[in-house]
PDB file of C-alpha atoms in Angstrom:
ATOM      1  CA  UNK A  13      14.976  22.358  19.353  1.00  0.00           C
ATOM      2  CA  UNK A  14      16.710  22.143  22.315  1.00  0.00           C
ATOM      3  CA  UNK A  15      20.668  21.385  22.141  1.00  0.00           C
ATOM      4  CA  UNK A  16      22.716  18.377  24.734  1.00  0.00           C
ATOM      5  CA  UNK A  17      25.631  18.581  25.486  1.00  0.00           C
ATOM      6  CA  UNK A  18      27.329  15.242  27.068  1.00  0.00           C
ATOM      7  CA  UNK A  19      30.580  15.209  29.383  1.00  0.00           C
ATOM      8  CA  UNK A  20      34.252  15.068  27.250  1.00  0.00           C
ATOM      9  CA  UNK A  21      34.799  11.840  29.163  1.00  0.00           C
ATOM     10  CA  UNK A  22      31.526  10.428  27.668  1.00  0.00           C
ATOM     11  CA  UNK A  23      33.042  11.212  24.132  1.00  0.00           C
ATOM     12  CA  UNK A  24      35.565   8.972  22.847  1.00  0.00           C
ATOM     13  CA  UNK A  25      39.015  10.182  20.977  1.00  0.00           C
ATOM     14  CA  UNK A  26      40.662   9.302  18.253  1.00  0.00           C
ATOM     15  CA  UNK A  27      44.369   8.936  18.389  1.00  0.00           C
ATOM     16  CA  UNK A  28      46.306  11.704  17.595  1.00  0.00           C
ATOM     17  CA  UNK A  29      46.682  12.622  14.173  1.00  0.00           C
ATOM     18  CA  UNK A  30      49.407  14.331  11.889  1.00  0.00           C
ATOM     19  CA  UNK A  31      48.812  16.772   9.719  1.00  0.00           C
ATOM     20  CA  UNK A  32      50.516  17.625   6.592  1.00  0.00           C
ATOM     21  CA  UNK A  33      52.592  20.526   8.187  1.00  0.00           C
ATOM     22  CA  UNK A  34      53.869  18.016  10.647  1.00  0.00           C
ATOM     23  CA  UNK A  35      51.775  19.192  13.621  1.00  0.00           C
ATOM     24  CA  UNK A  36      49.629  16.564  15.563  1.00  0.00           C
ATOM     25  CA  UNK A  37      45.574  17.296  16.766  1.00  0.00           C
ATOM     26  CA  UNK A  38      42.855  15.310  17.930  1.00  0.00           C
ATOM     27  CA  UNK A  39      39.809  13.905  16.298  1.00  0.00           C
ATOM     28  CA  UNK A  40      36.678  13.402  18.316  1.00  0.00           C
ATOM     29  CA  UNK A  41      35.144   9.733  17.395  1.00  0.00           C
ATOM     30  CA  UNK A  42      33.083  10.049  13.972  1.00  0.00           C
ATOM     31  CA  UNK A  43      29.902   9.736  16.160  1.00  0.00           C
ATOM     32  CA  UNK A  44      29.151  13.640  17.695  1.00  0.00           C
ATOM     33  CA  UNK A  45      28.092  13.718  21.073  1.00  0.00           C
ATOM     34  CA  UNK A  46      24.387  14.877  20.280  1.00  0.00           C
ATOM     35  CA  UNK A  47      24.340  11.651  17.523  1.00  0.00           C
ATOM     36  CA  UNK A  48      25.211   9.563  20.730  1.00  0.00           C
ATOM     37  CA  UNK A  49      23.357  11.036  23.150  1.00  0.00           C
ATOM     38  CA  UNK A  50      20.621  10.371  20.848  1.00  0.00           C
ATOM     39  CA  UNK A  51      22.125   6.731  19.734  1.00  0.00           C
ATOM     40  CA  UNK A  52      21.814   5.658  23.730  1.00  0.00           C
ATOM     41  CA  UNK A  53      18.256   7.193  23.724  1.00  0.00           C
ATOM     42  CA  UNK A  54      17.061   4.778  20.665  1.00  0.00           C
ATOM     43  CA  UNK A  55      18.658   2.243  22.455  1.00  0.00           C
ATOM     44  CA  UNK A  56      16.668   2.267  25.257  1.00  0.00           C
ATOM     45  CA  UNK A  57      13.546   3.718  24.095  1.00  0.00           C
ATOM     46  CA  UNK A  58      13.127   2.319  20.347  1.00  0.00           C
ATOM     47  CA  UNK A  59      13.181  -1.403  20.333  1.00  0.00           C
ATOM     48  CA  UNK A  60      13.438  -2.853  16.635  1.00  0.00           C
ATOM     49  CA  UNK A  61      12.588  -6.499  15.393  1.00  0.00           C
ATOM     50  CA  UNK A  62      15.329  -9.192  15.175  1.00  0.00           C
ATOM     51  CA  UNK A  63      16.283 -10.794  12.394  1.00  0.00           C
ATOM     52  CA  UNK A  64      16.578 -14.735  12.001  1.00  0.00           C
ATOM     53  CA  UNK A  65      17.162 -16.591   9.208  1.00  0.00           C
ATOM     54  CA  UNK A  66      15.468 -19.588  10.835  1.00  0.00           C
ATOM     55  CA  UNK A  67      11.559 -20.211   9.858  1.00  0.00           C
ATOM     56  CA  UNK A  68      11.033 -22.481  12.260  1.00  0.00           C
ATOM     57  CA  UNK A  69      12.690 -20.531  15.464  1.00  0.00           C
ATOM     58  CA  UNK A  70      11.937 -22.401  18.474  1.00  0.00           C
ATOM     59  CA  UNK A  71      11.604 -19.171  20.885  1.00  0.00           C
ATOM     60  CA  UNK A  72       8.844 -17.640  18.507  1.00  0.00           C
ATOM     61  CA  UNK A  73       5.088 -17.509  20.294  1.00  0.00           C
ATOM     62  CA  UNK A  74       3.531 -18.083  16.791  1.00  0.00           C
ATOM     63  CA  UNK A  75       4.655 -17.347  13.179  1.00  0.00           C
ATOM     64  CA  UNK A  76       2.503 -14.798  11.811  1.00  0.00           C
ATOM     65  CA  UNK A  77       2.068 -14.657   7.493  1.00  0.00           C
ATOM     66  CA  UNK A  78       1.770 -11.198   6.768  1.00  0.00           C
ATOM     67  CA  UNK A  79       0.878 -12.180   2.905  1.00  0.00           C
ATOM     68  CA  UNK A  80      -2.058 -11.708   1.122  1.00  0.00           C
ATOM     69  CA  UNK A  81      -4.868 -14.626   1.550  1.00  0.00           C
ATOM     70  CA  UNK A  82      -4.287 -15.474  -1.698  1.00  0.00           C
ATOM     71  CA  UNK A  83      -0.162 -16.198  -1.237  1.00  0.00           C
ATOM     72  CA  UNK A  84      -0.996 -17.789   1.859  1.00  0.00           C
ATOM     73  CA  UNK A  85      -2.978 -20.449   0.635  1.00  0.00           C
ATOM     74  CA  UNK A  86      -0.772 -21.407  -2.363  1.00  0.00           C
ATOM     75  CA  UNK A  87       1.826 -22.214   0.926  1.00  0.00           C
ATOM     76  CA  UNK A  88       3.046 -20.949   4.250  1.00  0.00           C
ATOM     77  CA  UNK A  89       4.953 -22.165   7.051  1.00  0.00           C
ATOM     78  CA  UNK A  90       3.536 -24.707   8.484  1.00  0.00           C
ATOM     79  CA  UNK A  91       1.324 -23.512  12.043  1.00  0.00           C
ATOM     80  CA  UNK A  92       2.020 -19.846  10.466  1.00  0.00           C
ATOM     81  CA  UNK A  93      -1.032 -17.832  10.816  1.00  0.00           C
ATOM     82  CA  UNK A  94      -2.428 -15.607   8.358  1.00  0.00           C
ATOM     83  CA  UNK A  95      -2.949 -11.694   8.848  1.00  0.00           C
ATOM     84  CA  UNK A  96      -2.528  -9.606   6.124  1.00  0.00           C
ATOM     85  CA  UNK A  97      -1.022  -6.313   5.846  1.00  0.00           C
ATOM     86  CA  UNK A  98      -2.684  -5.947   2.507  1.00  0.00           C
ATOM     87  CA  UNK A  99      -5.809  -7.808   1.005  1.00  0.00           C
ATOM     88  CA  UNK A 100      -5.562  -9.373  -2.131  1.00  0.00           C
ATOM     89  CA  UNK A 101      -7.036  -6.776  -4.184  1.00  0.00           C
ATOM     90  CA  UNK A 102      -5.270  -4.320  -2.300  1.00  0.00           C
ATOM     91  CA  UNK A 103      -1.712  -6.037  -3.565  1.00  0.00           C
ATOM     92  CA  UNK A 104      -2.673  -5.433  -7.035  1.00  0.00           C
ATOM     93  CA  UNK A 105      -3.900  -1.882  -6.735  1.00  0.00           C
ATOM     94  CA  UNK A 106      -0.707  -1.154  -5.031  1.00  0.00           C
ATOM     95  CA  UNK A 107       1.547  -3.240  -7.604  1.00  0.00           C
ATOM     96  CA  UNK A 108      -0.441  -1.793 -10.804  1.00  0.00           C
ATOM     97  CA  UNK A 109       0.123   1.994  -9.536  1.00  0.00           C
ATOM     98  CA  UNK A 110       3.808   1.365  -8.188  1.00  0.00           C
ATOM     99  CA  UNK A 111       4.451   0.459 -12.477  1.00  0.00           C
ATOM    100  CA  UNK A 112       3.165   4.296 -13.312  1.00  0.00           C
ATOM    101  CA  UNK A 113       4.410   6.163 -10.271  1.00  0.00           C
ATOM    102  CA  UNK A 114       6.680   4.084  -7.404  1.00  0.00           C
ATOM    103  CA  UNK A 115       6.149   7.281  -4.743  1.00  0.00           C
ATOM    104  CA  UNK A 116       2.712   7.324  -5.185  1.00  0.00           C
ATOM    105  CA  UNK A 117       2.486   3.710  -4.463  1.00  0.00           C
ATOM    106  CA  UNK A 118       4.134   3.885  -1.447  1.00  0.00           C
ATOM    107  CA  UNK A 119       2.375   6.725  -0.394  1.00  0.00           C
ATOM    108  CA  UNK A 120      -0.856   4.455  -1.250  1.00  0.00           C
ATOM    109  CA  UNK A 121       0.634   1.309   0.159  1.00  0.00           C
ATOM    110  CA  UNK A 122       1.839   3.016   3.314  1.00  0.00           C
ATOM    111  CA  UNK A 123      -1.626   4.410   4.130  1.00  0.00           C
ATOM    112  CA  UNK A 124      -3.325   1.119   3.451  1.00  0.00           C
ATOM    113  CA  UNK A 125      -0.909  -1.034   5.619  1.00  0.00           C
ATOM    114  CA  UNK A 126      -1.206   1.325   8.144  1.00  0.00           C
ATOM    115  CA  UNK A 127      -4.495   0.968   8.771  1.00  0.00           C
ATOM    116  CA  UNK A 128      -4.757  -2.982   8.365  1.00  0.00           C
ATOM    117  CA  UNK A 129      -2.690  -3.186  10.988  1.00  0.00           C
ATOM    118  CA  UNK A 130      -4.331  -1.072  13.362  1.00  0.00           C
ATOM    119  CA  UNK A 131      -7.624  -2.837  12.959  1.00  0.00           C
ATOM    120  CA  UNK A 132      -5.345  -6.193  13.416  1.00  0.00           C
ATOM    121  CA  UNK A 133      -3.566  -5.319  16.870  1.00  0.00           C
ATOM    122  CA  UNK A 134      -7.074  -4.100  17.753  1.00  0.00           C
ATOM    123  CA  UNK A 135      -8.678  -7.529  16.604  1.00  0.00           C
ATOM    124  CA  UNK A 136      -6.269 -10.050  16.927  1.00  0.00           C
ATOM    125  CA  UNK A 137      -3.340  -9.274  18.883  1.00  0.00           C
ATOM    126  CA  UNK A 138      -4.887  -6.938  21.395  1.00  0.00           C
ATOM    127  CA  UNK A 139      -4.900  -9.916  24.578  1.00  0.00           C
ATOM    128  CA  UNK A 140      -1.338 -10.984  23.622  1.00  0.00           C
ATOM    129  CA  UNK A 141       0.678 -10.717  26.769  1.00  0.00           C
ATOM    130  CA  UNK A 142       3.792  -8.755  27.044  1.00  0.00           C
ATOM    131  CA  UNK A 143       6.334 -12.267  26.741  1.00  0.00           C
ATOM    132  CA  UNK A 144       4.335 -12.332  23.435  1.00  0.00           C
ATOM    133  CA  UNK A 145       7.178 -12.950  20.582  1.00  0.00           C
ATOM    134  CA  UNK A 146       6.114 -13.295  17.201  1.00  0.00           C
ATOM    135  CA  UNK A 147       8.370 -14.792  14.181  1.00  0.00           C
ATOM    136  CA  UNK A 148       6.723 -12.479  10.862  1.00  0.00           C
ATOM    137  CA  UNK A 149       7.709 -12.907   7.477  1.00  0.00           C
ATOM    138  CA  UNK A 150       6.151 -11.818   3.940  1.00  0.00           C
ATOM    139  CA  UNK A 151       7.678 -12.571   0.262  1.00  0.00           C
ATOM    140  CA  UNK A 152      10.995 -11.922   0.903  1.00  0.00           C
ATOM    141  CA  UNK A 153      11.382 -10.235   4.440  1.00  0.00           C
ATOM    142  CA  UNK A 154      10.832  -6.656   3.284  1.00  0.00           C
ATOM    143  CA  UNK A 155       7.916  -4.172   3.505  1.00  0.00           C
ATOM    144  CA  UNK A 156       5.018  -5.481   4.813  1.00  0.00           C
ATOM    145  CA  UNK A 157       6.414  -8.091   7.555  1.00  0.00           C
ATOM    146  CA  UNK A 158       9.028  -4.830   8.347  1.00  0.00           C
ATOM    147  CA  UNK A 159       5.436  -2.410   8.616  1.00  0.00           C
ATOM    148  CA  UNK A 160       3.949  -4.490  11.261  1.00  0.00           C
ATOM    149  CA  UNK A 161       6.965  -5.719  13.189  1.00  0.00           C
ATOM    150  CA  UNK A 162       8.562  -2.133  13.986  1.00  0.00           C
ATOM    151  CA  UNK A 163       5.029  -1.332  15.649  1.00  0.00           C
ATOM    152  CA  UNK A 164       4.711  -4.482  17.633  1.00  0.00           C
ATOM    153  CA  UNK A 165       8.182  -3.978  18.732  1.00  0.00           C
ATOM    154  CA  UNK A 166       7.333  -0.218  19.528  1.00  0.00           C
ATOM    155  CA  UNK A 167       4.270  -1.624  21.531  1.00  0.00           C
ATOM    156  CA  UNK A 168       7.051  -3.949  23.875  1.00  0.00           C
ATOM    157  CA  UNK A 169       6.958  -7.114  22.193  1.00  0.00           C
ATOM    158  CA  UNK A 170      10.272  -9.056  21.334  1.00  0.00           C
ATOM    159  CA  UNK A 171      10.066  -9.512  17.307  1.00  0.00           C
ATOM    160  CA  UNK A 172      11.513 -11.589  15.246  1.00  0.00           C
ATOM    161  CA  UNK A 173      11.817 -11.049  11.307  1.00  0.00           C
ATOM    162  CA  UNK A 174      12.380 -14.275   8.875  1.00  0.00           C
ATOM    163  CA  UNK A 175      15.486 -13.118   6.719  1.00  0.00           C
ATOM    164  CA  UNK A 176      14.652 -13.588   3.182  1.00  0.00           C
ATOM    165  CA  UNK A 177      10.885 -13.922   3.877  1.00  0.00           C
ATOM    166  CA  UNK A 178       8.769 -16.877   2.777  1.00  0.00           C
ATOM    167  CA  UNK A 179      11.914 -17.501  -0.566  1.00  0.00           C
ATOM    168  CA  UNK A 180      14.026 -17.873   2.959  1.00  0.00           C
ATOM    169  CA  UNK A 181      11.674 -21.150   3.659  1.00  0.00           C
ATOM    170  CA  UNK A 182      11.066 -21.982   0.674  1.00  0.00           C
ATOM    171  CA  UNK A 183      15.001 -23.122  -0.140  1.00  0.00           C
ATOM    172  CA  UNK A 184      14.880 -24.657   3.343  1.00  0.00           C
ATOM    173  CA  UNK A 185      11.859 -27.025   2.100  1.00  0.00           C
ATOM    174  CA  UNK A 186      14.025 -27.670  -1.162  1.00  0.00           C
ATOM    175  CA  UNK A 187      17.208 -28.232   0.721  1.00  0.00           C
ATOM    176  CA  UNK A 188      15.450 -30.926   3.233  1.00  0.00           C
ATOM    177  CA  UNK A 189      13.908 -32.784   0.999  1.00  0.00           C
ATOM    178  CA  UNK A 190      17.301 -33.256  -0.706  1.00  0.00           C
ATOM    179  CA  UNK A 191      18.725 -34.213   2.289  1.00  0.00           C
ATOM    180  CA  UNK A 192      16.099 -35.986   4.973  1.00  0.00           C
ATOM    181  CA  UNK A 193      14.460 -38.719   2.732  1.00  0.00           C
ATOM    182  CA  UNK A 194      18.632 -40.553   2.650  1.00  0.00           C
ATOM    183  CA  UNK A 195      17.770 -40.220   6.600  1.00  0.00           C
ATOM    184  CA  UNK A 196      15.468 -43.289   6.408  1.00  0.00           C
ATOM    185  CA  UNK A 197      14.752 -46.787   5.096  1.00  0.00           C
ATOM    186  CA  UNK A 198      10.893 -46.806   3.771  1.00  0.00           C
ATOM    187  CA  UNK A 199       8.979 -49.727   3.444  1.00  0.00           C
ATOM    188  CA  UNK A 200       6.638 -48.958   0.424  1.00  0.00           C
ATOM    189  CA  UNK A 201       2.692 -50.283   1.006  1.00  0.00           C
ATOM    190  CA  UNK A 202       1.370 -51.236  -2.041  1.00  0.00           C
ATOM    191  CA  UNK A 203      -1.714 -53.110  -3.248  1.00  0.00           C
ATOM    192  CA  UNK A 204      -4.820 -52.757  -5.956  1.00  0.00           C
ATOM    193  CA  UNK A 205      -7.552 -50.215  -5.229  1.00  0.00           C
ATOM    194  CA  UNK A 206     -10.244 -50.492  -2.420  1.00  0.00           C
ATOM    195  CA  UNK A 207      -8.341 -53.172  -0.435  1.00  0.00           C
ATOM    196  CA  UNK A 208      -7.588 -50.281   2.422  1.00  0.00           C
ATOM    197  CA  UNK A 209      -4.232 -49.735   2.274  1.00  0.00           C
ATOM    198  CA  UNK A 210      -4.846 -45.953   3.560  1.00  0.00           C
ATOM    199  CA  UNK A 211      -6.886 -47.600   6.563  1.00  0.00           C
ATOM    200  CA  UNK A 212      -4.004 -49.829   7.623  1.00  0.00           C
ATOM    201  CA  UNK A 213      -1.564 -47.001   7.008  1.00  0.00           C
ATOM    202  CA  UNK A 214      -4.129 -45.045   9.908  1.00  0.00           C
ATOM    203  CA  UNK A 215      -4.012 -47.462  11.565  1.00  0.00           C
ATOM    204  CA  UNK A 216       0.009 -47.916  11.859  1.00  0.00           C
ATOM    205  CA  UNK A 217      -0.212 -43.917  12.708  1.00  0.00           C
ATOM    206  CA  UNK A 218      -2.363 -44.758  15.600  1.00  0.00           C
ATOM    207  CA  UNK A 219       0.145 -47.174  16.882  1.00  0.00           C
ATOM    208  CA  UNK A 220       3.075 -44.866  16.882  1.00  0.00           C
ATOM    209  CA  UNK A 221       4.593 -46.100  13.916  1.00  0.00           C
ATOM    210  CA  UNK A 222       6.351 -43.199  11.467  1.00  0.00           C
ATOM    211  CA  UNK A 223       3.718 -42.968   8.614  1.00  0.00           C
ATOM    212  CA  UNK A 224       4.427 -41.288   5.231  1.00  0.00           C
ATOM    213  CA  UNK A 225       0.800 -41.012   3.682  1.00  0.00           C
ATOM    214  CA  UNK A 226       0.907 -39.509  -0.442  1.00  0.00           C
ATOM    215  CA  UNK A 227      -2.035 -39.597  -0.708  1.00  0.00           C
ATOM    216  CA  UNK A 228      -2.884 -37.875   2.584  1.00  0.00           C
ATOM    217  CA  UNK A 229      -0.413 -35.052   1.513  1.00  0.00           C
ATOM    218  CA  UNK A 230      -2.289 -34.756  -2.075  1.00  0.00           C
ATOM    219  CA  UNK A 231      -5.652 -34.688  -0.264  1.00  0.00           C
ATOM    220  CA  UNK A 232      -6.356 -37.194  -3.460  1.00  0.00           C
ATOM    221  CA  UNK A 233      -7.313 -41.125  -3.359  1.00  0.00           C
ATOM    222  CA  UNK A 234      -5.487 -41.519  -6.229  1.00  0.00           C
ATOM    223  CA  UNK A 235      -6.792 -43.819  -9.261  1.00  0.00           C
ATOM    224  CA  UNK A 236      -9.872 -43.428 -10.433  1.00  0.00           C
ATOM    225  CA  UNK A 237     -11.460 -42.245  -7.411  1.00  0.00           C
ATOM    226  CA  UNK A 238      -9.680 -38.603  -7.148  1.00  0.00           C
ATOM    227  CA  UNK A 239      -9.728 -35.785  -4.647  1.00  0.00           C
ATOM    228  CA  UNK A 240     -10.932 -36.209  -1.107  1.00  0.00           C
ATOM    229  CA  UNK A 241     -14.995 -35.259  -0.606  1.00  0.00           C
ATOM    230  CA  UNK A 242     -14.883 -31.543  -0.087  1.00  0.00           C
ATOM    231  CA  UNK A 243     -11.202 -31.110  -0.338  1.00  0.00           C
ATOM    232  CA  UNK A 244      -8.968 -28.967  -2.898  1.00  0.00           C
ATOM    233  CA  UNK A 245      -5.769 -30.063  -3.740  1.00  0.00           C
ATOM    234  CA  UNK A 246      -2.637 -28.452  -2.595  1.00  0.00           C
ATOM    235  CA  UNK A 247      -0.778 -26.403  -5.195  1.00  0.00           C
ATOM    236  CA  UNK A 248       2.643 -28.424  -5.640  1.00  0.00           C
ATOM    237  CA  UNK A 249       4.089 -26.115  -3.139  1.00  0.00           C
ATOM    238  CA  UNK A 250       2.353 -26.882  -0.015  1.00  0.00           C
ATOM    239  CA  UNK A 251       2.619 -30.718  -0.831  1.00  0.00           C
ATOM    240  CA  UNK A 252       6.223 -30.272  -0.844  1.00  0.00           C
ATOM    241  CA  UNK A 253       5.207 -28.510   2.249  1.00  0.00           C
ATOM    242  CA  UNK A 254       3.635 -31.250   4.123  1.00  0.00           C
ATOM    243  CA  UNK A 255       6.082 -33.932   2.482  1.00  0.00           C
ATOM    244  CA  UNK A 256       8.897 -31.900   4.637  1.00  0.00           C
ATOM    245  CA  UNK A 257       7.087 -31.423   7.653  1.00  0.00           C
ATOM    246  CA  UNK A 258       6.703 -34.868   7.926  1.00  0.00           C
ATOM    247  CA  UNK A 259       9.827 -35.852   7.500  1.00  0.00           C
ATOM    248  CA  UNK A 260      11.304 -33.362   9.843  1.00  0.00           C
ATOM    249  CA  UNK A 261       9.485 -34.968  12.554  1.00  0.00           C
ATOM    250  CA  UNK A 262      10.305 -38.886  11.888  1.00  0.00           C
ATOM    251  CA  UNK A 263      13.026 -40.087  14.277  1.00  0.00           C
ATOM    252  CA  UNK A 264      15.787 -41.561  12.133  1.00  0.00           C
ATOM    253  CA  UNK A 265      17.003 -44.027  14.375  1.00  0.00           C
ATOM    254  CA  UNK A 266      13.610 -45.728  14.394  1.00  0.00           C
TER     255      UNK A 266
END
């Protein structure tokens, strides 16, 4: 234990106050000299992630989704990479224990997340350069994304955390699906099954036309033909993400 004293010139003082007896006296600023010293050290050496409300932050090197593989499979920010801090089974285990003993669940979760982050850094992030700046999110921008974000910040990376997590992204998708379609004039291609509508759409797209392929987004041929061979139909949320992503890339002036 040691004590550090700062010169009085380094500590700001509040204006003189008047006591009940009429005497005036000075009060040190609410922050003590020692606390001020440690805050200065923390600003210099203790880096923290920055919060952002933008799920498509353009300055981010990549987007890291730290939710479980099951959550990621249902839907995720386009282009995101899944680096789960808890597996599907581990999340169920922690969640079940949380209903019985919250403190015990937090300890178990911390142990599992710490071990997984260690492996993640060694296996997936060890070669990242110093200017690597990931955007990290979980379900609601809480403990899972914060756990990884703090450690990566301490390493020296500039880390961004998505405020509100995946829920913020879903709100963005819902808002954009209400607003974006009004910016365009759509021409619908229709015809009987098997006449080559999808083939024509793909050829138009290859020539630079803006094409919204609904069957492609649904991974489904429609009508009696059903799913694409070897494909799994996306969830409703993933389908909406695909539509929003396509519309956001279109140019309304064309």
